[in-house]
Structures are given as C-alpha cells and as structure tokens.
Amino acid sequence: MSDHDYRPKSKVGQWFNDRLPLLTLANHLTDYPTPKNLNYWWTFGGILTFCLITQIVTGLTLAMHYIAHADMAFESVEHIMRDVNYGWLIRYIHANGASMFFLAVYIHIFRSLFYGSYKAPREIIWIIGIIIYLLMMAAAFMGYVLPWGQMSFWGATVITNLFSAIPFVGEGIVTWLWGGYSVDNPTLTRFFTLHYLIPFLILGLVVLHIWALHVPGNNNPVGIDIKKPSKDTVPFHPYIVIKDGFALLMFMIVFAFFVFYAPNILGHADNYIEANPMVTPAHIVPEWYLLPFYAILRSVPDKLLGVVAMLSAILILAVLPWLDTSKIRSAVFRPLYKQFYWILVADVLILGYVGAMPAEGLYLLIARVATAYYFLHFLVILPVLGFKEKTLPVPLSITEPVLGGSPNLAAARNKESKIE
Amino acid sequence: MSEKKTKRRDFLFTATTAVGAVGAAAVVWPMIDQMNPDASVKALASTEVDVSSLTPGNTLTVLWRGKPVFIRRRTQEEIDEARAVKMEDLIHPEKDEDRAKNPEWLVMLGVCTHLGCVPLNDKGDYNGWFCPCHGSHYDTSGRIRKGPAPWNMEVPKYEFVDANTIKIG
C-alpha cells in the first residue's frame, strides 16, 4: 500500500484514524495509482462487484418469502411471483442476475487470457479468481435447484450423480450428499443453506482478490511493468471511478433488457413444472454458462473419465500461469498467441453450442474435436509457444511511444498491421 | 550436525497435538455424519404394491425410497428375446434368469445407471428402455446394451407376499 504517511485533515479524523486506520484505507483506494491506458475490458471487475452485491441483496429479500421444503418450495416461488409486492421483479433480477454475473465473469476471464494478467507477479490474484469462479458455479447450481421444478430436480440428480463415478466410495458420497436414497427434502434444505453461505465466502475472497491486486497493481493493455505513481498512472478516483461507472450503466441496460423484456429466455420452460421423481424431462440441459463443460462431460464415452475431463477443464486454469511459458504478457505483442487466443474463444463457444444439442451424430463428433483442442491449447500450444514465438518489441513505458519518444511501439504497430 | 536430544517439552508438544487432533476429529465426525440418511428416511425401507391390474406387456411405476421402481409384466416374446441374448454381447453380463426369478415379472429400479434419469418404456434399439438424458439403451431385461451407462438397471430386493402383491425392500 502506497500512502503510509497519510494523515486526515480534521482532529476527529486523526483521533479515529490513529485507533482504526479506515481513513488510510479509504485514501489508498481513492489515490490508488492505475495505468492510464486501461480500456473498457478492465471495467468488468467493478461490474462483477455490482453483480455480487445485487445477488446478495435480492437473495436476502427472496429468502424472506421462500420456503425450503420439498412440498412448499415450488408454491412459495409462485407465491413470490404472484402475491409478494414486487416479488416478480426481485426474483427476475436474481435469476437473470446469475446469468449477467457469468456473462461478466467470462469477459473478465478472457480479458486476463488476452492481456496475460495471470502471469507473474499476479498468479495469486488469478488463482483466487478461479476459486471464486468455482464457488460461483456451485452457488448457481444450488440456486437453480431451489424452485423445485423439473429442471431443478433432474439437474440436481444428474450433477450429484457425477460423484457416483468415483470408484468404491462414489455411491456412499452420493447418498451422503442427498441425505437419503434420492434427491429429496434433505437435499433441498442443505442446498438452500449452502446457497445462502457461498455468496459471503465469495465476498471474502473478493476482498483478498482486490488486496492481492493492489500489491503489484493493475496489469494494462501493453502488459509492461510501470512505475507507480508516475506519468503512466492516474489516481483511481475520479478517473477510473467515472470510467467504471459509465461501463456499469451500459451493462445495466443489457441487464434491464433481460429482466423486463425477456426474463425467461435464459431459463427452461420445464422448470415451471413442479418436480416429479417419476418422470425425467425429455431433454436435460444445464444453464447456458455451464454448457461448455457439459459438452466436455458428454464427449467422453466413459462415465468416470468424462467426469475427470470436465473437472480438469476447469482446474487446468489454476495452473495456467505455469503452462504459459512466454515472458511477454499482452497478446498485442504476441502475433501467434493472438491467433490461438481467438481459436480458443471460438472453441469454447462451439463447446457451448454442442453442449445444448443432443449428444449424438455430428454434434458428438464436433464436441470431441473441440474437447481435444481445448486441452491441446493449454497443455501443448501454450507451453511450446513461449519458446518458439517471435514476439514484437515491447515499449518501455505507456507514455513514451504516445509522445513519440520511443521508436519501439511504432515499429511494433508496423509489424502488427503487416501480419493482419 | 549434532544430534538433538529429545526433551520433555518435545514429548509434551507431540502428545498435546495428538490428543488435540483426536478431539477435533471426534467433533468433526458428527458434523459430517448428520448429512447421511436420517432415521425417518431409513424407516421408509419397504413398500407393498398391488399388481393385480397389470396385464402382460404393461409396466407399473411405483415410488420406493424416492426412486421409481418399474414392475413389468413381460410378454412371452420379451422373455424369449431376453433369454436368447449371448453373455458375450452384454456390457454388464447378467443372466435374465438371475434378474427375473419369475420370468413373467421384471422388477427393477427405474434409474439409469449413468446419471440417474428415468428411462422411457418401450423405446430404444433393444425394445426395452431408453434414457433420454444421454442416450443409454436397455433390453427387455433392463440390461445396458448401448450408451454411456456402465451397469444394468438395479434389481432391488423384493418378494411376492401373495399372488397379487409385491413387497419391495
């Protein structure tokens, strides 16, 4: 933290700050030197904070009306929709808020991948981020079970059954998770408890995520280390606050569109049918944000190996800082990586598409090729690329090339335009 | 390096840590075990079903321990088809004679052994059941023939109490 010598102006402020240095913290957060070239892809950290707080506030209010019991959960959700004042609004914000949260987190993650934000010295920020992402998936899954509709029930059945793939102890673990011999009331009540708990765990991890960020400071589009504070930085307030605020407004327009004009477009009609353990819906699909991993699960013909592949696809991200051997962070100066980056983006989108389709014929074949490529990208392409790729010259600072002081960026720009 | 002599204090550290670990484990176990099926869930262990209305070629689905159980009164063709299958052709080899003691009656959990969906009756490539979730095909004996499921559908413990009543569990 930069401003150890900060002293509040008022006597009262000094008295308080000497006992609890909250004002020092506030001063650090407002003066925090930020690279001046941050683009709009960097605004998603703030947007994600907004998403988390929105989910917590709407979730708390929903919990005042929801009843976590297998016989009453479905009706209590309909009660929220029809009877509770503005219940429909709060529930639609919460349900679509989950989708918006994942939309923002995927942009945030892919921004890191493009600009190499996960590389030294930011590995811990990245790993905390992956843990947050895992917790988000757990919270979203359990939240989806709470309305106790058909998709809730069968989604819970299929996902908890993944654990039965574990040799020897699998069946015992599934019974333990259920608290019975099938998904039933004990499963619902524990999922509600955990769904309530996880957002607060995420909140704690977000504090660590930001703390770890404020040690080295933000990465930036050029991906070079900068001196702080210097000509290359601006104070967080007001510069970044205004930029983040504007981006948040744009994001809220998209958010509001879904809430008010298409509140059910991201859900499944089957979830408005109450859970029935006797009948499985014809086509079980997870929510859109889990589809790429679902496609990986189904692309492997063996039950255990399918589960292993799906988990590996997520956990491989945690070791990414050591799989990427390139010293250059930003894809702007990595002509080959930049192309592989966009192939990976396409690959994940394709996996998401085939994950929503039935697992047969051509879809299955595409899912298998895309799954193989996903792992190839992380396990082969990234490690090799660091040694083979001829990177472009990196500027010495953010300010220099803009003022015409350095020939490096001009040369880089020339080469870049030739490649494209 | 000179060998360090074990002192009284080292012994105390080790003993304290060991007792502390055992104590912690003893407290953690109830916290874990409370999630296992409770006494009231276990109490619902058996169900009696009246099957007098079931005609050959039809299936009755009943709920047992929160899971569907298929009771199929099989036609002679279905029995013949199930008994004609060679063991080498099966993914999970089990004789039909062992699965259906009384050949006319097939009783099994209607739960796909892949990820727990309920398979559909009279569907699939083997005239038995077909799971719509991830495409597993079962034959007229409920044995897995094609698809991602690893095992045949499970046959629970059951008995005929009298000619028209089956007790499951």
mmCIF file of N, CA, C and O in Angstrom, chain B residues 48-52 159-167:
data_model
loop_
_atom_site.group_PDB
_atom_site.id
_atom_site.type_symbol
_atom_site.label_atom_id
_atom_site.label_comp_id
_atom_site.label_asym_id
_atom_site.label_seq_id
_atom_site.Cartn_x
_atom_site.Cartn_y
_atom_site.Cartn_z
ATOM 1 N N GLU B 48 -45.370 -52.062 -0.296
ATOM 2 C CA GLU B 48 -46.131 -53.173 -0.871
ATOM 3 C C GLU B 48 -46.978 -52.658 -2.019
ATOM 4 O O GLU B 48 -47.602 -51.605 -1.923
ATOM 5 N N VAL B 49 -46.953 -53.395 -3.141
ATOM 6 C CA VAL B 49 -47.644 -52.945 -4.338
ATOM 7 C C VAL B 49 -48.631 -54.009 -4.803
ATOM 8 O O VAL B 49 -48.289 -55.192 -4.898
ATOM 9 N N ASP B 50 -49.863 -53.574 -5.104
ATOM 10 C CA ASP B 50 -50.877 -54.468 -5.660
ATOM 11 C C ASP B 50 -50.701 -54.492 -7.179
ATOM 12 O O ASP B 50 -50.809 -53.456 -7.838
ATOM 13 N N VAL B 51 -50.398 -55.664 -7.737
ATOM 14 C CA VAL B 51 -50.129 -55.747 -9.173
ATOM 15 C C VAL B 51 -51.228 -56.497 -9.922
ATOM 16 O O VAL B 51 -51.050 -56.909 -11.058
ATOM 17 N N SER B 52 -52.392 -56.684 -9.294
ATOM 18 C CA SER B 52 -53.451 -57.499 -9.910
ATOM 19 C C SER B 52 -53.964 -56.903 -11.216
ATOM 20 O O SER B 52 -54.385 -57.610 -12.109
ATOM 21 N N GLU B 159 -40.206 -59.476 -2.969
ATOM 22 C CA GLU B 159 -40.801 -60.809 -2.890
ATOM 23 C C GLU B 159 -42.295 -60.703 -3.113
ATOM 24 O O GLU B 159 -42.893 -59.646 -2.905
ATOM 25 N N PHE B 160 -42.884 -61.814 -3.582
ATOM 26 C CA PHE B 160 -44.334 -61.881 -3.699
ATOM 27 C C PHE B 160 -44.911 -62.259 -2.348
ATOM 28 O O PHE B 160 -44.634 -63.333 -1.837
ATOM 29 N N VAL B 161 -45.695 -61.334 -1.759
ATOM 30 C CA VAL B 161 -46.326 -61.630 -0.478
ATOM 31 C C VAL B 161 -47.462 -62.630 -0.715
ATOM 32 O O VAL B 161 -47.626 -63.591 0.014
ATOM 33 N N ASP B 162 -48.303 -62.347 -1.747
ATOM 34 C CA ASP B 162 -49.264 -63.319 -2.244
ATOM 35 C C ASP B 162 -49.276 -63.178 -3.760
ATOM 36 O O ASP B 162 -48.450 -62.462 -4.317
ATOM 37 N N ALA B 163 -50.229 -63.803 -4.448
ATOM 38 C CA ALA B 163 -50.208 -63.835 -5.907
ATOM 39 C C ALA B 163 -50.291 -62.437 -6.523
ATOM 40 O O ALA B 163 -49.802 -62.207 -7.629
ATOM 41 N N ASN B 164 -50.910 -61.497 -5.817
ATOM 42 C CA ASN B 164 -51.142 -60.172 -6.408
ATOM 43 C C ASN B 164 -50.346 -59.038 -5.752
ATOM 44 O O ASN B 164 -50.535 -57.885 -6.091
ATOM 45 N N THR B 165 -49.510 -59.345 -4.801
ATOM 46 C CA THR B 165 -48.825 -58.275 -4.076
ATOM 47 C C THR B 165 -47.307 -58.497 -4.058
ATOM 48 O O THR B 165 -46.836 -59.586 -3.715
ATOM 49 N N ILE B 166 -46.595 -57.435 -4.440
ATOM 50 C CA ILE B 166 -45.135 -57.483 -4.388
ATOM 51 C C ILE B 166 -44.677 -56.557 -3.274
ATOM 52 O O ILE B 166 -45.151 -55.415 -3.166
ATOM 53 N N LYS B 167 -43.756 -57.069 -2.461
ATOM 54 C CA LYS B 167 -43.172 -56.233 -1.414
ATOM 55 C C LYS B 167 -41.746 -55.885 -1.834
ATOM 56 O O LYS B 167 -40.917 -56.780 -2.037
#
